Short mmCIF file of N, CA and C in Angstrom, two decimals:
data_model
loop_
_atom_site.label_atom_id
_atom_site.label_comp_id
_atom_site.label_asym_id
_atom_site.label_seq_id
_atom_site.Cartn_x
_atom_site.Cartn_y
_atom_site.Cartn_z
N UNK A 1 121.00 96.70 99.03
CA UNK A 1 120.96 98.12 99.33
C UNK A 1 122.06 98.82 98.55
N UNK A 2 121.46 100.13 97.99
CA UNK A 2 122.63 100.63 97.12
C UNK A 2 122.76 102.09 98.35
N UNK A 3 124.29 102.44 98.26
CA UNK A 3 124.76 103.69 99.40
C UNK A 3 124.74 104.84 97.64
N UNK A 4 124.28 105.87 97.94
CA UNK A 4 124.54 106.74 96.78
C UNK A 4 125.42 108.47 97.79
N UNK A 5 126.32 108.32 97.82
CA UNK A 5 127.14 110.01 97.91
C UNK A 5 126.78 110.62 96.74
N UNK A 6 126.45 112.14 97.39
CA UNK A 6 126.05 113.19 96.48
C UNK A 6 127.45 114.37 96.97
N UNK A 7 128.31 114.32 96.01
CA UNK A 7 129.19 115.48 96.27
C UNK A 7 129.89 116.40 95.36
N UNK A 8 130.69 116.84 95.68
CA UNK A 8 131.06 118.36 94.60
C UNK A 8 132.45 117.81 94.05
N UNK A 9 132.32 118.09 92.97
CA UNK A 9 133.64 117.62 92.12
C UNK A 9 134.56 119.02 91.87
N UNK A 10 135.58 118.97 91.66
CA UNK A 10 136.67 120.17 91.41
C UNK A 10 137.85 120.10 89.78
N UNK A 11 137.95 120.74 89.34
CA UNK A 11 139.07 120.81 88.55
C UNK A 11 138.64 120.27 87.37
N UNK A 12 137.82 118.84 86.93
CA UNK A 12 137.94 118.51 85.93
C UNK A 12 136.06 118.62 85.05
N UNK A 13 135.96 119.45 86.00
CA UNK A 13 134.26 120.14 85.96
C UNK A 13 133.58 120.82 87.35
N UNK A 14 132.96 121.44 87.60
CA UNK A 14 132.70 121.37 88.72
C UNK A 14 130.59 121.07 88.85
N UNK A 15 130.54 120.75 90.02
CA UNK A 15 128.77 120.46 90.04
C UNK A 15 129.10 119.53 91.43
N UNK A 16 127.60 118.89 91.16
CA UNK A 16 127.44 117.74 91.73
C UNK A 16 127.03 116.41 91.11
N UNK A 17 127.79 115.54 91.66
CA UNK A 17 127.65 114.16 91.12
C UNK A 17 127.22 113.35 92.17
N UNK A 18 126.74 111.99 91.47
CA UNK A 18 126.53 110.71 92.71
C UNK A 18 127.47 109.34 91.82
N UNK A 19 128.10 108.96 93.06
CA UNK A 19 128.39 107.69 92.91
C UNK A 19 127.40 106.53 93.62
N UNK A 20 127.34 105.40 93.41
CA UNK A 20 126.90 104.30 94.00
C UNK A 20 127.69 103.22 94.01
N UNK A 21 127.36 102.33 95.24
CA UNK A 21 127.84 100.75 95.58
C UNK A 21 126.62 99.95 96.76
N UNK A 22 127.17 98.82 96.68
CA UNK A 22 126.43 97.97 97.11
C UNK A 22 127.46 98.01 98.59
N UNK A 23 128.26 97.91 98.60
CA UNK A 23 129.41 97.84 99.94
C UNK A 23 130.48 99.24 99.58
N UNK A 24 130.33 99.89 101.71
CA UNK A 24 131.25 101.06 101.31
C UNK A 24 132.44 100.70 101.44
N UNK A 25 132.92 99.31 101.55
CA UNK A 25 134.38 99.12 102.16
C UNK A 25 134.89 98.29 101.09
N UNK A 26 134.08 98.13 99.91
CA UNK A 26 134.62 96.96 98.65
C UNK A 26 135.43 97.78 97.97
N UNK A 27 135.40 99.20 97.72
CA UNK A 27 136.00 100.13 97.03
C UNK A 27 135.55 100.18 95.18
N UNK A 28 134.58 99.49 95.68
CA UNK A 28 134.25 99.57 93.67
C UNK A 28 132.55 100.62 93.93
N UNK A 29 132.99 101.72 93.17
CA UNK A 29 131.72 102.38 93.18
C UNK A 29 131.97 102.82 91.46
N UNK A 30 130.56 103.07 91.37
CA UNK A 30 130.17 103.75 89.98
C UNK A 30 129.66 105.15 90.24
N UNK A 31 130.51 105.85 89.46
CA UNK A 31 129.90 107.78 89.24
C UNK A 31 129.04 107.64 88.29
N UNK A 32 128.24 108.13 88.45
CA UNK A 32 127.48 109.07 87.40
C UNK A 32 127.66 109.93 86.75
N UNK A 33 127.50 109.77 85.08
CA UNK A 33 128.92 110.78 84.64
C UNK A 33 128.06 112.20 84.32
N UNK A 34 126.64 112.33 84.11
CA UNK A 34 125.86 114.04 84.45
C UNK A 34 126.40 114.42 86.10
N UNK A 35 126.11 115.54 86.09
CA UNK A 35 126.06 116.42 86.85
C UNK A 35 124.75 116.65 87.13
N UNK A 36 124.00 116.60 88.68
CA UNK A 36 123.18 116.57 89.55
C UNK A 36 121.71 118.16 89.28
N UNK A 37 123.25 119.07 89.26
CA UNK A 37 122.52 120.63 89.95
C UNK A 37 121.59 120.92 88.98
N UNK A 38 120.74 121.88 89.58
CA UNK A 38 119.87 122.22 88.10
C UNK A 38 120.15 124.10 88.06
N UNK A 39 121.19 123.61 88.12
CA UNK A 39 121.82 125.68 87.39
C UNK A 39 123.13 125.52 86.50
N UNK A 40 123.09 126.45 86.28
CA UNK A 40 124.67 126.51 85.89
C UNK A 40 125.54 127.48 86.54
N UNK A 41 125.22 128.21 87.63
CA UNK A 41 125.36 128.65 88.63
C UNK A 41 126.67 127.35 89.55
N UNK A 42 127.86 127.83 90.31
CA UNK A 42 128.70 127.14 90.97
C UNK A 42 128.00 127.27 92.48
N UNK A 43 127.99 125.48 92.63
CA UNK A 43 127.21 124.75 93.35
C UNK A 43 128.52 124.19 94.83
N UNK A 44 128.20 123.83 96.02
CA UNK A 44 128.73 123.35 96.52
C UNK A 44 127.86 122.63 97.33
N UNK A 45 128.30 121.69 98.57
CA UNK A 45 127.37 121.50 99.84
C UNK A 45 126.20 120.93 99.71
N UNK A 46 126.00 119.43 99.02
CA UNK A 46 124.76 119.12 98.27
C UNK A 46 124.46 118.47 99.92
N UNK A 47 123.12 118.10 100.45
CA UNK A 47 122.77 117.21 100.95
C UNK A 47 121.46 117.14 100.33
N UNK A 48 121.49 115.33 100.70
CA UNK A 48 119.87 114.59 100.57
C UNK A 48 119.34 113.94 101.03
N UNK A 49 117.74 114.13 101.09
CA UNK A 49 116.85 113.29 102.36
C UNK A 49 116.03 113.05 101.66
N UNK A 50 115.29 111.59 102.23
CA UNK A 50 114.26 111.31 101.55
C UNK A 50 112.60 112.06 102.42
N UNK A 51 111.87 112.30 101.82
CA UNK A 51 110.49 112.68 102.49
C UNK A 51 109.73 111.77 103.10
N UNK A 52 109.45 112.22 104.32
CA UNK A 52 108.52 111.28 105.59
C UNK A 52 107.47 110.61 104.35
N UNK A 53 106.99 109.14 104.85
CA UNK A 53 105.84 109.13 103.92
C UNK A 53 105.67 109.02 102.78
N UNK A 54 106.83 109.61 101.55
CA UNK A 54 106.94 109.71 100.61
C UNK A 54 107.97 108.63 99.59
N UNK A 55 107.84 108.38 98.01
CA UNK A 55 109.06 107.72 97.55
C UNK A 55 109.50 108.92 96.77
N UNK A 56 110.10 110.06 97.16
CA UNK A 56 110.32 111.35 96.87
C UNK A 56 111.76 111.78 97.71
N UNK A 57 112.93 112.33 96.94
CA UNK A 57 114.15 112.65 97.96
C UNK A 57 114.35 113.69 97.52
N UNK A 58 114.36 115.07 98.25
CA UNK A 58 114.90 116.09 97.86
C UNK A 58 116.70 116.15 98.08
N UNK A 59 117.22 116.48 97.05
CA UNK A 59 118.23 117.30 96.60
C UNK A 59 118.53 118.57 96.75
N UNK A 60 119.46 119.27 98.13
CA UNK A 60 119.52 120.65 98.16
C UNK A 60 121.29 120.88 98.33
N UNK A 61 121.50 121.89 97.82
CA UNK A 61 122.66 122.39 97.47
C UNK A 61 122.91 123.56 97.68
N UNK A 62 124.15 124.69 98.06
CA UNK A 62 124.13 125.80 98.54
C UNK A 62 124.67 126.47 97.19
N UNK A 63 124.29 127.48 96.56
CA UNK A 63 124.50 128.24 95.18
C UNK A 63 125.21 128.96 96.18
N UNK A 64 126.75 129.17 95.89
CA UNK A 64 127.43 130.19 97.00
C UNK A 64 127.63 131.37 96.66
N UNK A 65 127.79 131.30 95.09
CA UNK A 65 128.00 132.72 94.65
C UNK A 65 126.83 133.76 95.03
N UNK A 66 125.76 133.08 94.89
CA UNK A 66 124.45 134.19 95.26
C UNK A 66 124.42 133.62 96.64
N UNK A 67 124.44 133.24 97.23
CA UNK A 67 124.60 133.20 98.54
C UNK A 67 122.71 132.57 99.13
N UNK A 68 122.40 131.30 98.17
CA UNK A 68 121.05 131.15 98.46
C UNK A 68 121.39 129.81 98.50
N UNK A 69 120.48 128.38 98.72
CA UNK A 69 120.33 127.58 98.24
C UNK A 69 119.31 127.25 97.21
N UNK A 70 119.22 125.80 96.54
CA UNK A 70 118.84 125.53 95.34
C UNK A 70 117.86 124.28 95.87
N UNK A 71 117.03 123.67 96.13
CA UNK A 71 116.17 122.03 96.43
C UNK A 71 115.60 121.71 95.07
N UNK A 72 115.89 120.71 94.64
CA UNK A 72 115.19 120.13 94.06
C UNK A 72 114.58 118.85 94.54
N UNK A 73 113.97 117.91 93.59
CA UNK A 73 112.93 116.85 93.92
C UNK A 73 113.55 115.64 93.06
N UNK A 74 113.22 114.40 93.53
CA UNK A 74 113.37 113.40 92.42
C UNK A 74 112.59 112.42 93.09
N UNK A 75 112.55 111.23 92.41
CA UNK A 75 111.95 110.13 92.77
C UNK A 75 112.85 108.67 92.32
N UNK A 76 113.73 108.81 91.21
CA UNK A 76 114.46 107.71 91.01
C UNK A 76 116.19 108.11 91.87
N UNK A 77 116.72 109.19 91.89
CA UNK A 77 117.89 109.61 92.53
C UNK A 77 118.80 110.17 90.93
N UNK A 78 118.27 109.79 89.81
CA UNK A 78 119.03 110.53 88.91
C UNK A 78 118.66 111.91 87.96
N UNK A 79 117.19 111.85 87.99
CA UNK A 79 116.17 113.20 87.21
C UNK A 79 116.21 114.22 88.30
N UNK A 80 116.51 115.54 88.53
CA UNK A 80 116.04 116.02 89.29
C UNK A 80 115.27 117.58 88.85
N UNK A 81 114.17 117.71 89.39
CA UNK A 81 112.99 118.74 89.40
C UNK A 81 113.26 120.03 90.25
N UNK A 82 113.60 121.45 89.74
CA UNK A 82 113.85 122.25 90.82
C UNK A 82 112.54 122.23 91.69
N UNK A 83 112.35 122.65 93.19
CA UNK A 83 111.50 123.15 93.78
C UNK A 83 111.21 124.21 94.45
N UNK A 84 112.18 125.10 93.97
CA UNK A 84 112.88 126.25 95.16
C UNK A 84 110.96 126.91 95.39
N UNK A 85 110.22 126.99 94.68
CA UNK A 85 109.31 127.96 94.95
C UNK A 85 108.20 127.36 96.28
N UNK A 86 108.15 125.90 96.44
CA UNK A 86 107.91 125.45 97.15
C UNK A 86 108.79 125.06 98.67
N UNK A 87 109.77 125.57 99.02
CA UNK A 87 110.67 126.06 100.15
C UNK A 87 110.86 127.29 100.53
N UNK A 88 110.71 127.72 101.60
CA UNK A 88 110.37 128.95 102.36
C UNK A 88 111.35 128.87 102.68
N UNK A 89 112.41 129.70 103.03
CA UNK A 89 113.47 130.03 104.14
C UNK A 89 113.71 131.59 104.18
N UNK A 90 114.23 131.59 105.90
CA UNK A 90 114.08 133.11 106.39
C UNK A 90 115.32 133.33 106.82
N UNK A 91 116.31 132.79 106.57
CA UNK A 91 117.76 132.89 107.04
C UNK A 91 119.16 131.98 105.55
N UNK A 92 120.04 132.49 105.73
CA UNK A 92 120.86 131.79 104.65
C UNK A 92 121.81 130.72 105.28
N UNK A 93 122.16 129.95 105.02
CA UNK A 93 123.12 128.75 105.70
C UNK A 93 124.06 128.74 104.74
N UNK A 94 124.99 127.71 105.12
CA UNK A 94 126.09 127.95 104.77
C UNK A 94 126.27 125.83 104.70
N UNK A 95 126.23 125.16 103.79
CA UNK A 95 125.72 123.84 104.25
C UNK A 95 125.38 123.51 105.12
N UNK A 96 124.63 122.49 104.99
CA UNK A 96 123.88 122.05 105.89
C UNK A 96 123.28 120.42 105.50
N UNK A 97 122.24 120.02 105.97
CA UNK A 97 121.85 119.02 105.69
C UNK A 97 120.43 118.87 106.79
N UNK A 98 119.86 117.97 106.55
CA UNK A 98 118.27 117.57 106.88
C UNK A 98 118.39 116.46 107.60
N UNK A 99 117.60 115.98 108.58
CA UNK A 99 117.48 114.79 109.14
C UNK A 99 116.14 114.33 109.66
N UNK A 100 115.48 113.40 109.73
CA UNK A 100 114.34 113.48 110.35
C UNK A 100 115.15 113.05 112.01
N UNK A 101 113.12 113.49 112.36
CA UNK A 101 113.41 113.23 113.84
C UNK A 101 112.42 112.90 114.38
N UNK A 102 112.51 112.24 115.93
CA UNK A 102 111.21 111.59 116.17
C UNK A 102 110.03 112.76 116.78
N UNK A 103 109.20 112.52 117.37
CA UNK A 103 108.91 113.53 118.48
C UNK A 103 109.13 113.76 119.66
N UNK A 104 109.46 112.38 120.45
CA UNK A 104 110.52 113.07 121.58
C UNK A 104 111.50 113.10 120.90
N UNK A 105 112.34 113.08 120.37
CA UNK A 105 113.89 114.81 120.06
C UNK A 105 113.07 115.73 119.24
N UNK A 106 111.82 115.86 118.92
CA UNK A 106 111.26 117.25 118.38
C UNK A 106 111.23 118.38 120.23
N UNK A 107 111.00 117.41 120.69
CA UNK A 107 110.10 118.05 122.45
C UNK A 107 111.30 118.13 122.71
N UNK A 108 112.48 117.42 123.55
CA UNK A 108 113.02 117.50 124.08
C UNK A 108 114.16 118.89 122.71
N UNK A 109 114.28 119.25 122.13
CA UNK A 109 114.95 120.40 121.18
C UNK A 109 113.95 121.51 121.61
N UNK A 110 113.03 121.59 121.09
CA UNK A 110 111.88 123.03 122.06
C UNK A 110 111.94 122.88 123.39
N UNK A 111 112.19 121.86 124.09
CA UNK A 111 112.35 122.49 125.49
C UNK A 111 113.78 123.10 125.75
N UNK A 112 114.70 122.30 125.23
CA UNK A 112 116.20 123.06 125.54
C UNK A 112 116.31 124.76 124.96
N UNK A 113 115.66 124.60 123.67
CA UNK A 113 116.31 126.14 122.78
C UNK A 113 114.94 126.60 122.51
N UNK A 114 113.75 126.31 122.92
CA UNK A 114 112.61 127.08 122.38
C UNK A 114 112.08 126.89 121.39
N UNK A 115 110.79 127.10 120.98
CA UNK A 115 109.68 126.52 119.59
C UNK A 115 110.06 127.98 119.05
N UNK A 116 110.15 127.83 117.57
CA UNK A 116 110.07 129.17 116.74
C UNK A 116 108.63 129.46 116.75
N UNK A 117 108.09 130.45 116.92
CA UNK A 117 106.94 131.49 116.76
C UNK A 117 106.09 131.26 115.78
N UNK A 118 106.98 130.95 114.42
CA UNK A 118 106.10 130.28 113.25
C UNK A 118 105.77 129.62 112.98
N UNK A 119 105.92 128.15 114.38
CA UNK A 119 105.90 126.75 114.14
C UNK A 119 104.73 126.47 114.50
N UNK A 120 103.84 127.24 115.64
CA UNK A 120 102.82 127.09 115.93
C UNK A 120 102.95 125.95 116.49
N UNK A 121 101.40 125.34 117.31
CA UNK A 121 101.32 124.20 118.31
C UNK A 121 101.75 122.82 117.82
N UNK A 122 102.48 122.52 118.94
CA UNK A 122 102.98 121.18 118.14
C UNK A 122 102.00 120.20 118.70
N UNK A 123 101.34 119.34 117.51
CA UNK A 123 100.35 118.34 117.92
C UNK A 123 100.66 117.67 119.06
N UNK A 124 99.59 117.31 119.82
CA UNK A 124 99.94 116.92 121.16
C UNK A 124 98.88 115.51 121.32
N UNK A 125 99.35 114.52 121.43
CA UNK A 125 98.08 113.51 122.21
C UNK A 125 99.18 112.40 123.65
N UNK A 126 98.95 113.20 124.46
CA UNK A 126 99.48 112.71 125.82
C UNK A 126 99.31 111.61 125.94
N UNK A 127 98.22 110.78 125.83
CA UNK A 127 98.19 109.89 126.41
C UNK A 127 98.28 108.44 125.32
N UNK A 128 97.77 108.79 124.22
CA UNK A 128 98.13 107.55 123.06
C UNK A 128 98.98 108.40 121.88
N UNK A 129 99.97 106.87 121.51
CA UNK A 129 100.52 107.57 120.64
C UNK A 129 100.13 107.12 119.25
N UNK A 130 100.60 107.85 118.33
CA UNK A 130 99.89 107.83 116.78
C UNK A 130 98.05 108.58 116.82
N UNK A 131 97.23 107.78 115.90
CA UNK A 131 96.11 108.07 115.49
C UNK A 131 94.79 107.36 116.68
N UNK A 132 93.82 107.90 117.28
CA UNK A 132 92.99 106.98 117.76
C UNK A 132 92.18 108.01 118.08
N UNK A 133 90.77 106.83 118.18
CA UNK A 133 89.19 107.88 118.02
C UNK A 133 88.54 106.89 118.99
N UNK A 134 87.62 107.55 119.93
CA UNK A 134 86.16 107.16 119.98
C UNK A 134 87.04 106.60 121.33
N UNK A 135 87.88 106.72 122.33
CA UNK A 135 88.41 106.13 123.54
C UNK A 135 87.28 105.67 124.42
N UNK A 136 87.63 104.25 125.28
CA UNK A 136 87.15 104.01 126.34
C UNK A 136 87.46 104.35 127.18
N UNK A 137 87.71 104.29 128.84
CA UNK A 137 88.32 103.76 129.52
C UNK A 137 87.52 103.24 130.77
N UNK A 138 88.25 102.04 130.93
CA UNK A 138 88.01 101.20 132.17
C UNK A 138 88.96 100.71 133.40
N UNK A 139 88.49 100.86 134.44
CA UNK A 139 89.38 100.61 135.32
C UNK A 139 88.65 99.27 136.06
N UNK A 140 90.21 98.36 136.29
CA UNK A 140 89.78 96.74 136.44
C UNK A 140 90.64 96.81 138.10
N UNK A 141 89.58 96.85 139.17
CA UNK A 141 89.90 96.63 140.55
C UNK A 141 91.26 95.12 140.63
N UNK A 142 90.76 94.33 139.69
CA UNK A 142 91.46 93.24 139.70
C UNK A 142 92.99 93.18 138.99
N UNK A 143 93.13 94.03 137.98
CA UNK A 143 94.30 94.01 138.31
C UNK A 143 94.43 95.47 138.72
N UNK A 144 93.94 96.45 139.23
CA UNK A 144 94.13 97.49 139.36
C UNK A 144 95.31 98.56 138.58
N UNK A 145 94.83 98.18 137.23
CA UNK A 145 94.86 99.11 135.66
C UNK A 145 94.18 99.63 135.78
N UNK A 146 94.21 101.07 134.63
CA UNK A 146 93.10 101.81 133.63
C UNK A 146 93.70 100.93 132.09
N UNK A 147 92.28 100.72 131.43
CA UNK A 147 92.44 100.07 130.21
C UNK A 147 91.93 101.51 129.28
N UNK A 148 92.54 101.41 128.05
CA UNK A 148 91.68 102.64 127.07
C UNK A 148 91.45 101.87 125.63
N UNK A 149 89.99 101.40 125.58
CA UNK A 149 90.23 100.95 124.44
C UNK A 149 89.85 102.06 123.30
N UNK A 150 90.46 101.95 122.40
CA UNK A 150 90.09 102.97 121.28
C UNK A 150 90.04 102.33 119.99
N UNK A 151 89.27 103.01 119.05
CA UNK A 151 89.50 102.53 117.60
C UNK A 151 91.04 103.36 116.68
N UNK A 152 91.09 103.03 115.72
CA UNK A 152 92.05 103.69 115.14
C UNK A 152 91.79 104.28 113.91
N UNK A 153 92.80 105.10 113.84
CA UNK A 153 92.13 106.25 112.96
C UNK A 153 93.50 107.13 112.02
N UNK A 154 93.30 107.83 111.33
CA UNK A 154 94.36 108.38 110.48
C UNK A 154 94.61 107.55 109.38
N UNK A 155 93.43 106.61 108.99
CA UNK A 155 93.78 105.93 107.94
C UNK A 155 92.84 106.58 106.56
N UNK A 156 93.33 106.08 105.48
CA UNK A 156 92.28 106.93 103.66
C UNK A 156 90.88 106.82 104.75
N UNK A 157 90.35 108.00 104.40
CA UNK A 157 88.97 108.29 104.48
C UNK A 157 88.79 108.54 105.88
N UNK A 158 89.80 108.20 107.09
CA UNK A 158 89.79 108.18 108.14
C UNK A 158 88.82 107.26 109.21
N UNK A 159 88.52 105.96 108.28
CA UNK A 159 87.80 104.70 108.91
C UNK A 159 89.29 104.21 109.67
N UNK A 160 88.39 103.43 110.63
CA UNK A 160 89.40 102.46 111.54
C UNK A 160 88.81 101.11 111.32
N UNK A 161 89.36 100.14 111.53
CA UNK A 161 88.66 98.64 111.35
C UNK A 161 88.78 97.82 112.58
N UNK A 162 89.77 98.55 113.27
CA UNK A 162 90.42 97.35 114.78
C UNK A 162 90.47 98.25 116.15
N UNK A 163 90.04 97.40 116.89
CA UNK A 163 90.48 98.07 118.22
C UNK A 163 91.71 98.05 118.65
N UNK A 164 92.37 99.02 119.83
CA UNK A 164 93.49 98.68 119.99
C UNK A 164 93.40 98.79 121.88
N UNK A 165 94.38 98.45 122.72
CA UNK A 165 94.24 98.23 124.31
C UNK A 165 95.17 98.97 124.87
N UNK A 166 95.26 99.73 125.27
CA UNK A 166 96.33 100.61 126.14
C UNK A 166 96.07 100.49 127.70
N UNK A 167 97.41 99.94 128.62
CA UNK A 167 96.93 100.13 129.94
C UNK A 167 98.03 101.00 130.49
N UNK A 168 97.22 101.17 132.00
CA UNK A 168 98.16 102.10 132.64
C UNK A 168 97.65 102.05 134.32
N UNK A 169 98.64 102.27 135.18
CA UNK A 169 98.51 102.30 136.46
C UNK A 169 97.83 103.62 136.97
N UNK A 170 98.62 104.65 136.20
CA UNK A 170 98.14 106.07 136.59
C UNK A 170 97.34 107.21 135.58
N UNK A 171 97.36 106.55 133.95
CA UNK A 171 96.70 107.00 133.27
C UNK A 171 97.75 108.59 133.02
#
């Protein structure tokens, strides 16, 4: 595993750079001797995440002088692609950074502080989690379960090939 820091250099250029290592406590890392940003605009506050699903990590950085940020795209961690036209934002930050999250801490965050208005319904399937089509259910006196069998689904073309078994006392 390689650790890569993306941060802001001072005095002897300024931007963003990445170093890498294999261990953060060996003290031997390698910089990268380009610079990251894709402006020439003074950059601070880089963070980076990789995309759900994707072998794709965006690169975003706060342009402070204009008071906007900058995202770009990459796929190896050293080319990077602006994307700003493909990012929407309705407010300015001041760094920041990205994290994923699961869906309970998506639920449990809208229940504490509220869903934004623009987020619209957040997919909901109560009772199975992930992808599934075509549900059974049976209830077995003997062990006194509900069984749900279902196929699965959310796969290319949206065929399923396997069943899967979900039980429950109270459904």
């Amino acid at each position: 595993m390689v650790f890569p820091p993306f941060y802001k250099t001072e005095g002897h250029g300024n931007g963003i750079k990445v170093a890498t290592t294999r261990s953060l406590t060996s003290g031997a890392w390698t910089e990268e001797p380009d610079y990251k940003q894709q402006t020439k605009e003074a950059v601070e506050g880089a963070g980076i995440f990789k995309l759900i699903g994707q072998d794709k990590y965006i690169l975003m950085y706060d342009v402070y002088m204009k008071g906007s940020y900058q995202f770009t795209e990459t796929t190896d961690l050293k080319n990077f692609k602006v994307i700003d036209s493909e990012v929407k934002m309705n407010f300015h930050p001041r760094h920041g950074t990205i994290i994923p999250i699961t869906r309970h801490e998506l639920l449990r965050i809208t229940d504490e502080w509220g869903k934004p208005t623009e987020l619209g319904a957040l997919p909901n399937n109560p009772v199975l989690p992930g992808f599934h089509a075509d549900p059974e259910i049976l209830y077995s006196h003997q062990t006194q379960k509900y069984y749900i069998y279902s196929t699965t689904d959310g796969q290319p073309g949206w065929g399923g090939w396997y069943f899967t078994v979900f039980s429950s006392t109270d459904l």
